[in-house]
XYZ file of C-alpha atoms in Angstrom:
691
model
C -9.236 -0.838 -29.997
C -10.093 -4.473 -30.518
C -8.422 -7.463 -32.004
C -9.911 -8.106 -35.452
C -9.098 -10.403 -38.328
C -5.999 -9.661 -40.362
C -8.119 -8.812 -43.407
C -10.208 -6.258 -41.500
C -7.131 -4.796 -39.871
C -5.423 -4.439 -43.263
C -8.488 -2.721 -44.701
C -8.571 -0.403 -41.710
C -4.964 0.574 -42.221
C -5.510 1.204 -45.947
C -8.617 3.305 -45.482
C -8.616 6.585 -43.583
C -11.501 7.465 -41.331
C -13.148 10.797 -40.499
C -11.166 12.841 -37.998
C -13.607 12.919 -35.120
C -10.771 13.732 -32.783
C -7.488 15.051 -34.073
C -4.702 15.875 -31.646
C -2.310 18.449 -32.961
C 1.333 18.418 -31.984
C 1.681 20.224 -28.707
C -1.286 20.997 -26.555
C -3.936 21.934 -29.147
C -7.090 19.858 -29.549
C -9.589 20.266 -32.356
C -12.981 18.599 -32.513
C -14.190 18.038 -36.071
C -17.696 17.136 -37.175
C -18.370 13.576 -38.311
C -18.196 13.729 -42.094
C -16.661 11.473 -44.685
C -13.264 12.771 -45.635
C -10.759 10.284 -46.953
C -7.981 12.855 -46.761
C -8.030 13.059 -42.943
C -6.443 10.536 -40.614
C -8.560 9.064 -37.849
C -7.958 9.525 -34.193
C -10.747 7.113 -33.348
C -9.913 4.108 -31.226
C -9.342 1.014 -33.329
C -9.245 -2.763 -33.014
C -5.644 -3.798 -33.444
C -4.964 -7.414 -32.421
C -5.573 -9.996 -35.139
C -7.148 -13.403 -34.628
C -7.636 -16.139 -37.168
C -11.288 -15.758 -38.040
C -11.266 -19.101 -39.828
C -11.063 -20.887 -36.490
C -14.381 -19.478 -35.291
C -15.126 -18.445 -31.713
C -12.871 -19.763 -29.022
C -14.320 -21.433 -25.962
C -13.234 -23.409 -22.964
C -13.575 -23.615 -19.214
C -12.210 -20.091 -18.875
C -10.455 -17.472 -20.926
C -6.737 -16.782 -20.809
C -5.945 -13.303 -19.559
C -2.509 -13.233 -21.176
C -3.838 -13.741 -24.701
C -3.048 -10.208 -25.869
C -1.079 -8.552 -23.079
C 1.301 -10.003 -20.532
C 3.484 -6.928 -20.040
C 3.415 -3.218 -20.757
C 2.671 -1.117 -22.672
C -0.975 -2.034 -22.117
C -4.356 -0.381 -21.560
C -4.007 0.287 -17.838
C -6.790 0.932 -15.317
C -9.339 -1.519 -13.936
C -11.198 -4.389 -15.624
C -13.452 -7.340 -14.850
C -12.943 -10.331 -17.178
C -15.391 -12.668 -15.478
C -12.459 -14.597 -14.098
C -10.685 -14.803 -10.766
C -7.343 -16.471 -10.172
C -8.815 -17.889 -6.959
C -12.342 -19.013 -7.875
C -12.213 -19.363 -11.668
C -14.734 -18.191 -14.262
C -18.152 -16.608 -13.679
C -20.747 -14.659 -15.660
C -23.117 -11.773 -15.004
C -24.902 -9.103 -16.963
C -26.034 -5.589 -16.093
C -28.049 -2.796 -17.654
C -25.530 -0.161 -16.575
C -21.852 0.364 -15.780
C -20.328 3.372 -14.060
C -16.637 4.257 -14.349
C -15.210 6.854 -11.980
C -11.883 8.642 -12.473
C -10.125 10.816 -9.939
C -7.616 12.706 -12.065
C -5.335 14.165 -9.416
C -2.851 15.434 -12.011
C -1.594 14.008 -15.296
C 0.890 14.772 -18.023
C 1.364 12.326 -20.913
C 3.597 12.705 -23.932
C 4.444 10.611 -26.993
C 7.956 11.643 -28.053
C 7.517 10.126 -31.518
C 4.351 11.946 -32.491
C 4.766 14.899 -30.143
C 1.217 14.317 -28.890
C 0.066 15.110 -25.373
C -3.231 13.342 -26.019
C -4.709 10.346 -24.236
C -8.107 8.741 -23.781
C -9.998 7.268 -20.836
C -12.237 4.506 -22.199
C -15.226 2.758 -20.647
C -15.413 -0.363 -22.841
C -18.367 -2.778 -22.626
C -19.851 -5.728 -24.547
C -23.572 -5.335 -25.369
C -25.562 -8.503 -26.114
C -29.139 -8.953 -27.308
C -31.201 -11.407 -29.361
C -33.547 -10.737 -32.291
C -35.004 -12.913 -35.029
C -33.441 -16.012 -33.553
C -29.913 -14.564 -33.694
C -27.580 -13.314 -30.978
C -25.757 -10.013 -31.470
C -22.749 -8.543 -29.724
C -21.653 -4.920 -30.047
C -18.638 -3.271 -28.486
C -19.587 0.029 -26.827
C -17.003 2.700 -26.008
C -17.696 5.771 -23.873
C -14.528 7.884 -24.145
C -13.124 10.972 -22.422
C -10.441 12.397 -24.741
C -7.790 14.363 -22.862
C -5.063 16.757 -23.942
C -2.887 17.412 -20.905
C -0.809 20.458 -20.088
C 2.827 20.027 -19.062
C 2.051 21.164 -15.501
C -0.264 18.179 -15.070
C -3.124 20.426 -13.934
C -4.623 21.854 -17.124
C -6.660 19.209 -18.996
C -8.610 19.839 -22.209
C -11.474 17.353 -22.264
C -14.050 16.188 -24.802
C -16.278 13.129 -25.098
C -16.721 10.702 -28.004
C -18.242 7.267 -28.513
C -17.598 4.302 -30.805
C -19.757 1.254 -31.602
C -18.309 -1.885 -33.266
C -20.105 -5.017 -34.477
C -18.616 -8.181 -32.971
C -21.588 -10.425 -33.740
C -19.802 -12.606 -36.288
C -16.273 -13.692 -37.063
C -16.985 -13.256 -40.765
C -18.745 -9.887 -40.953
C -18.357 -6.861 -38.707
C -20.328 -4.407 -40.834
C -22.509 -1.693 -39.370
C -24.951 -0.278 -41.900
C -26.337 3.238 -41.498
C -29.845 1.824 -41.654
C -29.208 -0.627 -38.830
C -28.938 1.907 -36.023
C -29.830 5.487 -35.196
C -28.073 8.013 -32.956
C -26.382 11.391 -32.977
C -23.367 10.015 -34.852
C -22.671 8.329 -38.157
C -21.209 5.142 -39.593
C -17.657 5.477 -40.931
C -15.107 3.700 -43.063
C -17.626 1.975 -45.292
C -19.703 0.288 -42.552
C -16.724 -0.357 -40.214
C -17.887 1.464 -37.074
C -20.232 4.089 -35.653
C -18.920 7.217 -33.873
C -20.033 10.524 -32.435
C -18.210 13.461 -30.840
C -20.140 15.605 -28.384
C -20.509 19.223 -29.449
C -21.933 22.246 -27.682
C -22.735 20.353 -24.480
C -21.949 21.331 -20.907
C -18.594 20.066 -19.665
C -17.275 19.045 -23.121
C -14.614 20.744 -25.234
C -13.425 22.700 -22.201
C -10.303 23.009 -20.088
C -10.595 21.695 -16.557
C -8.077 21.995 -13.759
C -6.919 18.925 -11.862
C -7.777 17.501 -9.449
C -11.058 16.694 -11.186
C -13.562 13.854 -10.932
C -14.747 12.388 -14.241
C -17.552 9.845 -14.496
C -18.494 7.777 -17.553
C -21.751 5.822 -17.633
C -23.420 3.538 -20.174
C -27.051 2.338 -19.862
C -28.698 -0.451 -21.839
C -32.468 -0.421 -22.331
C -35.143 -2.161 -24.377
C -37.466 0.601 -25.567
C -40.589 -0.523 -27.409
C -38.772 -3.702 -28.363
C -35.703 -1.834 -29.686
C -32.316 -2.254 -27.940
C -30.918 1.139 -26.963
C -27.694 2.393 -25.356
C -27.372 5.766 -23.594
C -23.892 7.202 -23.168
C -23.250 9.794 -20.449
C -20.531 11.750 -18.711
C -20.158 13.999 -15.676
C -17.041 16.102 -15.134
C -18.478 18.511 -12.589
C -21.187 20.085 -14.733
C -23.831 17.470 -13.948
C -24.799 14.347 -15.855
C -24.979 14.848 -19.626
C -26.441 12.249 -22.009
C -24.639 12.964 -25.269
C -25.773 10.023 -27.398
C -28.697 7.599 -27.541
C -28.033 4.762 -29.955
C -30.986 2.666 -31.152
C -30.337 -0.667 -32.853
C -33.349 -0.292 -35.117
C -32.663 -3.429 -37.141
C -33.436 -5.472 -34.008
C -36.967 -4.099 -33.496
C -38.958 -6.726 -31.621
C -35.864 -8.069 -29.866
C -36.719 -11.168 -27.873
C -34.194 -10.452 -25.123
C -31.684 -7.857 -24.066
C -28.917 -9.114 -21.818
C -27.450 -5.652 -21.520
C -23.717 -5.561 -20.910
C -22.197 -9.001 -20.402
C -19.141 -10.032 -18.380
C -18.141 -13.674 -18.790
C -14.918 -15.568 -18.297
C -16.248 -18.836 -19.721
C -15.582 -18.059 -23.389
C -14.495 -15.441 -25.893
C -16.882 -13.652 -28.232
C -17.052 -14.546 -31.902
C -14.024 -12.399 -32.755
C -11.941 -14.085 -30.081
C -12.174 -11.104 -27.732
C -13.298 -10.872 -24.123
C -16.748 -10.382 -22.665
C -15.342 -7.910 -20.186
C -15.917 -4.475 -18.692
C -12.934 -2.155 -18.540
C -12.090 1.413 -17.612
C -8.637 2.172 -18.963
C -6.210 4.884 -20.021
C -4.382 4.623 -23.347
C -3.228 6.617 -26.337
C -5.562 9.089 -28.085
C -6.652 6.718 -30.887
C -5.683 4.564 -33.867
C -3.956 2.031 -31.629
C -1.506 4.641 -30.383
C 0.507 4.564 -27.197
C 1.592 7.296 -24.827
C 3.792 7.645 -21.759
C 2.780 8.867 -18.318
C 5.361 11.510 -17.558
C 3.937 12.596 -14.205
C 0.774 12.563 -12.129
C -1.663 10.072 -10.661
C -5.166 8.829 -11.501
C -7.570 6.645 -9.499
C -9.994 4.266 -11.251
C -13.133 2.512 -9.991
C -15.652 0.366 -11.873
C -19.205 -0.395 -10.730
C -22.227 -2.135 -12.228
C -25.948 -1.760 -11.571
C -27.185 -4.796 -9.627
C -30.895 -3.931 -9.645
C -30.646 -2.018 -6.367
C -27.556 0.173 -6.543
C -24.171 0.531 -8.181
C -21.771 -2.084 -6.818
C -18.019 -2.521 -7.290
C -17.161 -5.356 -9.676
C -16.529 -8.665 -7.855
C -12.990 -9.166 -9.203
C -10.646 -6.605 -10.703
C -7.489 -6.624 -12.822
C -5.286 -3.621 -13.497
C -5.357 -3.769 -17.302
C -7.793 -4.133 -20.180
C -7.365 -6.194 -23.340
C -10.033 -5.445 -25.954
C -8.545 -2.093 -26.920
C -5.252 -1.408 -28.705
C -4.569 2.038 -27.209
C -1.902 1.631 -24.525
C 0.183 3.524 -22.003
C 3.613 2.912 -20.536
C 5.605 4.415 -17.705
C 2.681 3.727 -15.380
C 2.219 1.538 -12.337
C -1.191 0.400 -11.028
C -1.760 -0.538 -7.393
C -4.831 -1.429 -5.338
C -6.172 1.463 -3.258
C -9.039 0.256 -1.046
C -10.635 2.403 1.644
C -12.913 1.305 4.462
C -13.335 4.965 5.340
C -14.890 5.701 1.933
C -16.210 2.159 1.385
C -14.456 2.144 -1.984
C -12.295 -0.105 -4.155
C -9.945 1.850 -6.421
C -6.902 1.176 -8.542
C -4.337 3.954 -8.407
C -2.035 4.855 -11.324
C 1.296 6.597 -10.847
C 4.579 6.705 -12.737
C 6.541 3.466 -12.738
C 6.778 0.165 -14.590
C 3.714 -1.782 -15.710
C 3.134 -5.016 -13.826
C -0.043 -6.681 -15.055
C -2.074 -8.575 -12.491
C -5.126 -8.896 -10.294
C -6.013 -5.975 -8.027
C -8.447 -7.878 -5.826
C -10.507 -11.040 -5.923
C -13.830 -12.091 -4.464
C -11.822 -13.971 -1.846
C -10.123 -10.814 -0.592
C -13.260 -8.651 -0.361
C -16.682 -9.249 1.181
C -20.267 -8.961 -0.097
C -23.124 -7.517 1.961
C -26.814 -7.830 1.114
C -29.181 -5.551 3.042
C -32.935 -6.221 2.685
C -35.223 -3.349 3.683
C -38.984 -2.732 3.938
C -38.598 0.590 2.113
C -38.598 0.639 -1.683
C -35.944 3.315 -2.092
C -33.736 5.708 -0.206
C -30.147 6.541 0.604
C -27.642 4.491 2.549
C -24.516 6.039 4.051
C -21.788 3.428 4.545
C -18.986 5.065 6.514
C -18.352 8.115 4.298
C -19.828 6.679 1.080
C -23.332 7.454 -0.211
C -25.419 4.816 -2.013
C -28.801 5.490 -3.575
C -30.839 2.296 -3.595
C -34.124 1.014 -4.974
C -36.158 -2.224 -5.010
C -36.086 -2.695 -1.220
C -32.405 -3.170 -0.554
C -28.823 -2.860 -1.629
C -25.798 -5.045 -2.322
C -22.251 -3.940 -1.569
C -18.743 -5.224 -2.290
C -16.394 -3.941 0.407
C -12.958 -4.369 1.868
C -12.853 -6.372 5.124
C -13.466 -4.112 8.096
C -16.085 -2.452 10.265
C -18.736 -0.232 8.717
C -21.274 2.159 10.165
C -24.493 2.307 8.163
C -27.190 4.972 8.205
C -30.248 4.282 6.062
C -32.667 7.083 5.210
C -35.783 5.777 3.420
C -37.243 8.110 0.832
C -40.810 7.451 1.996
C -40.443 7.922 5.762
C -38.968 10.511 8.032
C -36.895 8.068 10.061
C -33.387 6.704 10.112
C -32.018 3.212 10.642
C -28.511 2.926 12.022
C -26.235 0.004 12.593
C -22.726 -1.342 12.363
C -21.377 -4.518 10.853
C -18.011 -6.111 10.225
C -17.093 -8.270 7.266
C -14.242 -10.699 6.638
C -12.420 -11.604 3.404
C -14.613 -13.798 1.193
C -17.631 -13.471 3.474
C -21.207 -13.058 2.258
C -23.243 -11.184 4.854
C -27.040 -10.932 4.708
C -28.783 -8.320 6.865
C -32.401 -7.194 7.216
C -34.382 -4.576 9.115
C -34.297 -6.541 12.355
C -30.524 -6.182 12.370
C -31.000 -2.437 12.416
C -32.930 -2.473 15.685
C -33.159 0.596 17.837
C -29.605 1.677 18.341
C -28.005 4.726 19.863
C -25.018 6.732 18.807
C -21.899 6.477 20.921
C -19.313 9.066 19.952
C -15.721 8.434 20.913
C -13.779 11.698 20.712
C -10.016 11.476 20.721
C -7.772 14.121 22.192
C -4.026 14.467 21.863
C -3.550 13.055 18.359
C -2.184 15.041 15.433
C -4.802 15.581 12.705
C -5.070 12.611 10.353
C -3.490 10.090 12.732
C -5.341 6.747 12.534
C -6.580 5.278 15.813
C -8.412 2.111 16.759
C -10.818 0.969 19.430
C -11.322 -2.738 20.121
C -14.511 -4.251 21.505
C -14.163 -6.997 24.085
C -15.279 -9.516 21.409
C -12.370 -8.523 19.175
C -14.272 -6.247 16.770
C -12.144 -3.345 15.565
C -13.344 0.167 14.833
C -10.827 2.576 13.347
C -10.672 6.064 11.887
C -8.274 8.872 11.082
C -10.873 11.463 12.070
C -11.218 12.999 15.536
C -14.495 11.170 16.247
C -15.539 7.558 15.846
C -19.306 7.067 15.865
C -20.616 3.603 16.709
C -24.208 2.470 17.041
C -25.129 0.225 19.942
C -28.273 -1.207 21.417
C -28.957 -0.886 25.146
C -26.344 -2.673 27.178
C -22.881 -2.393 28.671
C -19.824 -2.620 26.479
C -16.082 -2.701 27.140
C -13.916 -0.803 24.689
C -10.130 -0.801 24.672
C -8.390 2.002 22.738
C -5.199 0.825 21.083
C -2.019 2.838 21.218
C -1.017 4.155 17.820
C 2.268 5.132 16.210
C 3.873 7.913 18.206
C 1.115 7.980 20.839
C -0.052 5.928 23.786
C -3.427 5.475 25.398
C -2.691 5.433 29.116
C -6.174 5.143 30.596
C -8.188 2.104 31.662
C -10.623 0.241 29.353
C -13.724 2.282 28.531
C -16.962 1.025 30.031
C -19.884 2.219 27.890
C -23.403 1.853 29.253
C -26.156 2.529 26.699
C -29.526 3.074 28.385
C -31.942 4.638 25.934
C -29.838 7.652 24.967
C -26.840 8.678 22.933
C -23.428 8.779 24.576
C -20.251 10.774 24.121
C -16.865 9.867 25.602
C -13.303 11.115 25.347
C -10.283 8.986 24.537
C -7.087 10.689 25.666
C -3.816 9.919 23.899
C -0.411 11.137 24.998
C 2.451 11.788 22.621
C 5.489 9.572 23.011
C 9.026 10.961 23.130
C 12.143 8.959 22.474
C 14.455 8.770 25.486
C 17.834 7.221 24.674
C 20.464 5.946 27.105
C 23.912 5.925 25.429
C 26.776 3.996 27.037
C 30.529 4.391 26.825
C 33.189 2.007 28.089
C 31.618 -1.339 27.104
C 32.342 -3.392 24.019
C 30.361 -6.558 23.373
C 29.046 -6.648 26.930
C 25.311 -6.843 27.622
C 23.979 -4.020 29.799
C 20.603 -3.296 31.363
C 18.474 -0.266 32.221
C 15.505 -0.495 34.592
C 13.079 2.353 33.909
C 10.254 2.437 36.447
C 10.058 -1.352 36.438
C 10.526 -1.813 32.687
C 13.857 -3.496 32.011
C 15.548 -3.283 28.631
C 18.927 -4.625 27.646
C 21.301 -4.279 24.721
C 24.679 -5.417 23.429
C 25.159 -2.205 21.507
C 25.727 1.372 22.480
C 22.182 2.599 23.168
C 18.871 1.625 24.776
C 15.727 3.601 23.881
C 12.319 4.013 25.512
C 9.220 5.768 24.165
C 7.704 7.727 27.031
C 4.904 10.153 27.676
C 5.453 13.333 29.684
C 6.151 12.553 33.324
C 8.787 11.680 35.896
C 10.500 8.282 35.906
C 13.058 6.522 38.122
C 15.840 4.669 36.384
C 18.740 2.498 37.448
C 21.573 0.804 35.593
C 22.155 -2.778 36.665
C 25.705 -3.350 38.034
C 28.237 -5.158 35.845
C 31.066 -6.886 37.717
C 34.392 -5.197 37.178
C 32.934 -1.797 36.333
C 31.744 1.240 38.155
C 28.778 3.035 36.585
C 28.185 6.755 36.411
C 25.443 7.556 36.970
C 24.030 4.273 38.194
C 20.557 5.652 38.984
C 18.542 8.820 38.822
C 15.257 10.575 38.121
C 14.267 11.377 34.548
C 11.706 14.036 33.623
C 10.094 13.988 30.148
C 8.665 17.363 29.248
C 7.616 17.631 25.609
C 10.812 16.616 23.846
C 13.176 13.722 23.225
C 16.262 13.373 25.404
C 19.620 11.574 25.538
C 21.463 10.388 28.660
C 25.031 9.114 28.759
C 25.985 6.203 31.038
C 29.713 5.732 31.600
C 31.103 2.307 32.460
C 34.594 2.547 34.050
C 36.647 -0.516 34.746
C 37.349 -0.963 38.489
C 41.012 -1.063 39.748
C 42.187 -3.629 42.357
C 45.305 -3.740 44.592
C 47.859 -6.283 43.496
C 50.679 -6.892 46.050
C 53.819 -8.370 44.521
C 56.202 -9.929 47.088
C 59.744 -10.769 46.028
C 61.998 -13.411 47.480
C 65.664 -14.107 46.840
C 67.200 -10.651 46.787
C 69.522 -9.356 49.486
C 67.827 -6.849 51.762
C 67.728 -3.313 50.377
C 68.544 -4.299 46.802
C 66.662 -2.466 44.049
C 64.415 -4.448 41.712
C 61.981 -3.513 38.950
C 58.901 -4.958 37.254
C 57.547 -4.148 33.750
C 53.759 -4.654 33.405
C 50.921 -3.114 31.415
C 53.359 -0.835 29.543
C 54.994 0.697 32.651
C 58.046 0.140 34.858
C 57.633 -0.093 38.605
C 60.568 0.095 41.089
C 61.185 -0.945 44.699
C 64.045 -1.409 47.153
C 61.784 -3.272 49.530
C 60.418 -6.779 49.270
C 56.924 -5.503 48.378
C 55.647 -3.682 45.253
C 52.067 -2.362 45.143
C 50.178 -2.210 41.785
C 46.668 -0.999 40.844
C 45.180 -3.077 38.038
C 41.761 -3.602 36.498
C 40.318 -6.991 35.641
C 42.444 -8.879 33.149
C 45.517 -10.991 32.629
C 48.860 -9.205 32.327
C 52.248 -10.442 31.150
C 55.230 -9.051 33.070
C 59.010 -9.136 33.327
C 61.147 -8.536 36.469
C 64.818 -8.226 37.241
C 66.979 -7.212 40.228
C 70.412 -6.020 41.161
C 71.162 -4.527 37.737
C 70.162 -7.687 35.965
C 72.217 -10.119 38.015
C 68.977 -11.625 39.327
C 66.033 -12.716 37.318
C 63.012 -14.989 37.435
C 62.697 -18.139 35.448
C 59.886 -19.532 33.300
C 57.656 -18.590 30.388
C 54.188 -17.020 30.318
C 54.876 -14.906 33.391
C 51.433 -13.426 34.068
C 49.345 -11.819 36.748
C 45.543 -12.263 36.638
C 42.957 -9.968 38.258
C 39.340 -11.130 38.526
C 37.273 -8.740 40.591
C 39.300 -8.788 43.801
C 42.650 -7.801 45.347
C 45.512 -10.188 44.707
C 48.881 -11.121 46.312
C 51.525 -12.570 44.015
C 54.951 -13.873 44.977
C 58.011 -13.951 42.713
C 61.386 -15.460 43.517
C 64.586 -14.079 42.086
C 67.469 -16.366 41.361
C 70.952 -15.637 40.233
C 71.103 -15.186 36.502
C 73.848 -17.851 36.547
C 71.782 -20.360 38.476
C 69.593 -22.594 36.296
C 67.651 -24.138 39.182
C 64.051 -23.171 39.973
C 61.743 -23.806 42.927
C 57.944 -23.650 42.549
C 55.970 -22.502 45.574
C 52.193 -21.957 45.930
C 51.104 -18.755 44.196
C 54.742 -18.061 43.133
C 55.691 -17.451 39.532
C 59.155 -18.338 38.191
C 60.368 -16.986 34.929
C 63.738 -16.111 33.549
C 64.013 -12.423 32.944
C 66.008 -12.802 29.749
C 63.434 -15.228 28.373
C 60.667 -12.817 29.315
C 62.414 -9.996 27.531
C 63.002 -12.117 24.404
C 59.343 -12.937 24.043
C 57.975 -9.604 25.228
C 57.413 -8.536 21.633
C 55.043 -11.418 21.053
C 53.152 -11.327 24.296
C 50.023 -9.225 23.896
C 49.730 -6.889 26.775
C 46.101 -6.167 26.846
C 43.864 -4.552 29.258
C 40.160 -5.065 29.236
C 38.599 -1.691 28.748
């Protein structure tokens, strides 16, 4: 699982280790006792990446996170390297880490080996000092999984490994140097133990299931000790206590160290990681289906707190997974910071940084108790608690263990903010319950204070805690719904309050037009005007009755042009027809003997008259025409013979001349054109009519 020297890696590959965990092909899982057996292959996790031990420990301003992995397959989950891409390197140590897994469903399969095995690993670096020397040991608390093809059935067992990373030249662990339930294997290479006969281990569980892994570091009578625990629904079980007896009289115990300033003496990271990879021996597996959520917390002296920065992959282990995608899944509702794994392509990167979350310190006069932050429960000690949270608004209820009273309050936190609160902040406050009506279950809704503070929930009731006073609250409309009431005025005067926030469902009302192309049109709906170049205009409306009108467009009649619309629990469509208006065009001819027939071709039709006047009905537009009289012996002269209509009646004069007379007279509003010329170009004149 770690990156060791080439010589150690070669020795590891030559030697075979005891089969603490051996995954059979298919779905079977056998747990074997820890005994030396050189004929069995190991399924223990192994260090697999080589470094040049001759160079000694690496150091620098900060570590490089792409040293061993920069793409998948990789150990995927959540990790803290002591480094942030925004703020750089940092260091901290803790006596305990808690890894939480929400295994919603999971099916993994390695097509080469036929294995359906995988392993969730809580990997930590333990550091202590004794006899003037500093020691580093790699601690692994592992949940071994064999998954059924349906993604629900999961066979689970728990094992641990301990590796010596104290020197770049010697990584030996001697049986006399430590004491626990397990044994040292592969000629002093590593320590391991597989839990047997304990509650919740070597059983089949059905997803969804919550699995917790915890490691504690203690100094007991001067001896460094590590306790390894799990909880998969059967309560907390401590399955191994490992005492580093060689270090009796240890001068200091740093516990588990996270540092991005330098590598350890084997060139590996001082990190904390909760990852999913292959079942052991540096193996890989593929996520075929399912999803898993990961969270990682450390003990800060008061309570368990989410790590300050998180990446979606580990690096110290060689077991990997592919076909998985990790995304950040924060929740203000549950006051939690999770990474969420699903099928996809590995993209390695930072989940969140200290600049994108906020830290809250709450100092209390009570030594211990329970704090409820939104829907999350925190047990605290030593007169306070520290929290790392997503930006947002949080309701806090604090129940001290020593007193029968409750402190309540609310606070909001911004990205990168450090917020310090004490008991005075939690002055006497009263509960104001805002109860929504009209929303479908699970629909998020938001209320805004006059000062801009947001409170949101996807539950039917939002509880806020306010001191005496008057407050203005404005419910926001939410997707598919509208708050139609006035701002809420809340007066708190020494008692709790309860108010209702009424939302109305919105229905899509669509006006569809016909007859217009590329023309902007407008609908006025009870004073709200909307316009569009396309074929439809939509409004989202609550139940009720509305007046509408369609704004007049010159040259068109509209049907209907106004009306009353009733919305009654469903969407609706209305059709608006735009029809081009027709105008009277009077064509007066001159030049023909009285009573002679003449004809005019326009807009695709022939029109005839034996009088001096011809009446046409035309819509707006410009029309080419041709005219002739007396069986073609009279014509008009000129090119581009057109009649234009622009929103009003027109009178047009044409003068016929003998077809053998080449002269032409131009009078006001008279058009002269030669009939034969008009006919010759009629094929090229576009006769168009604006629709």
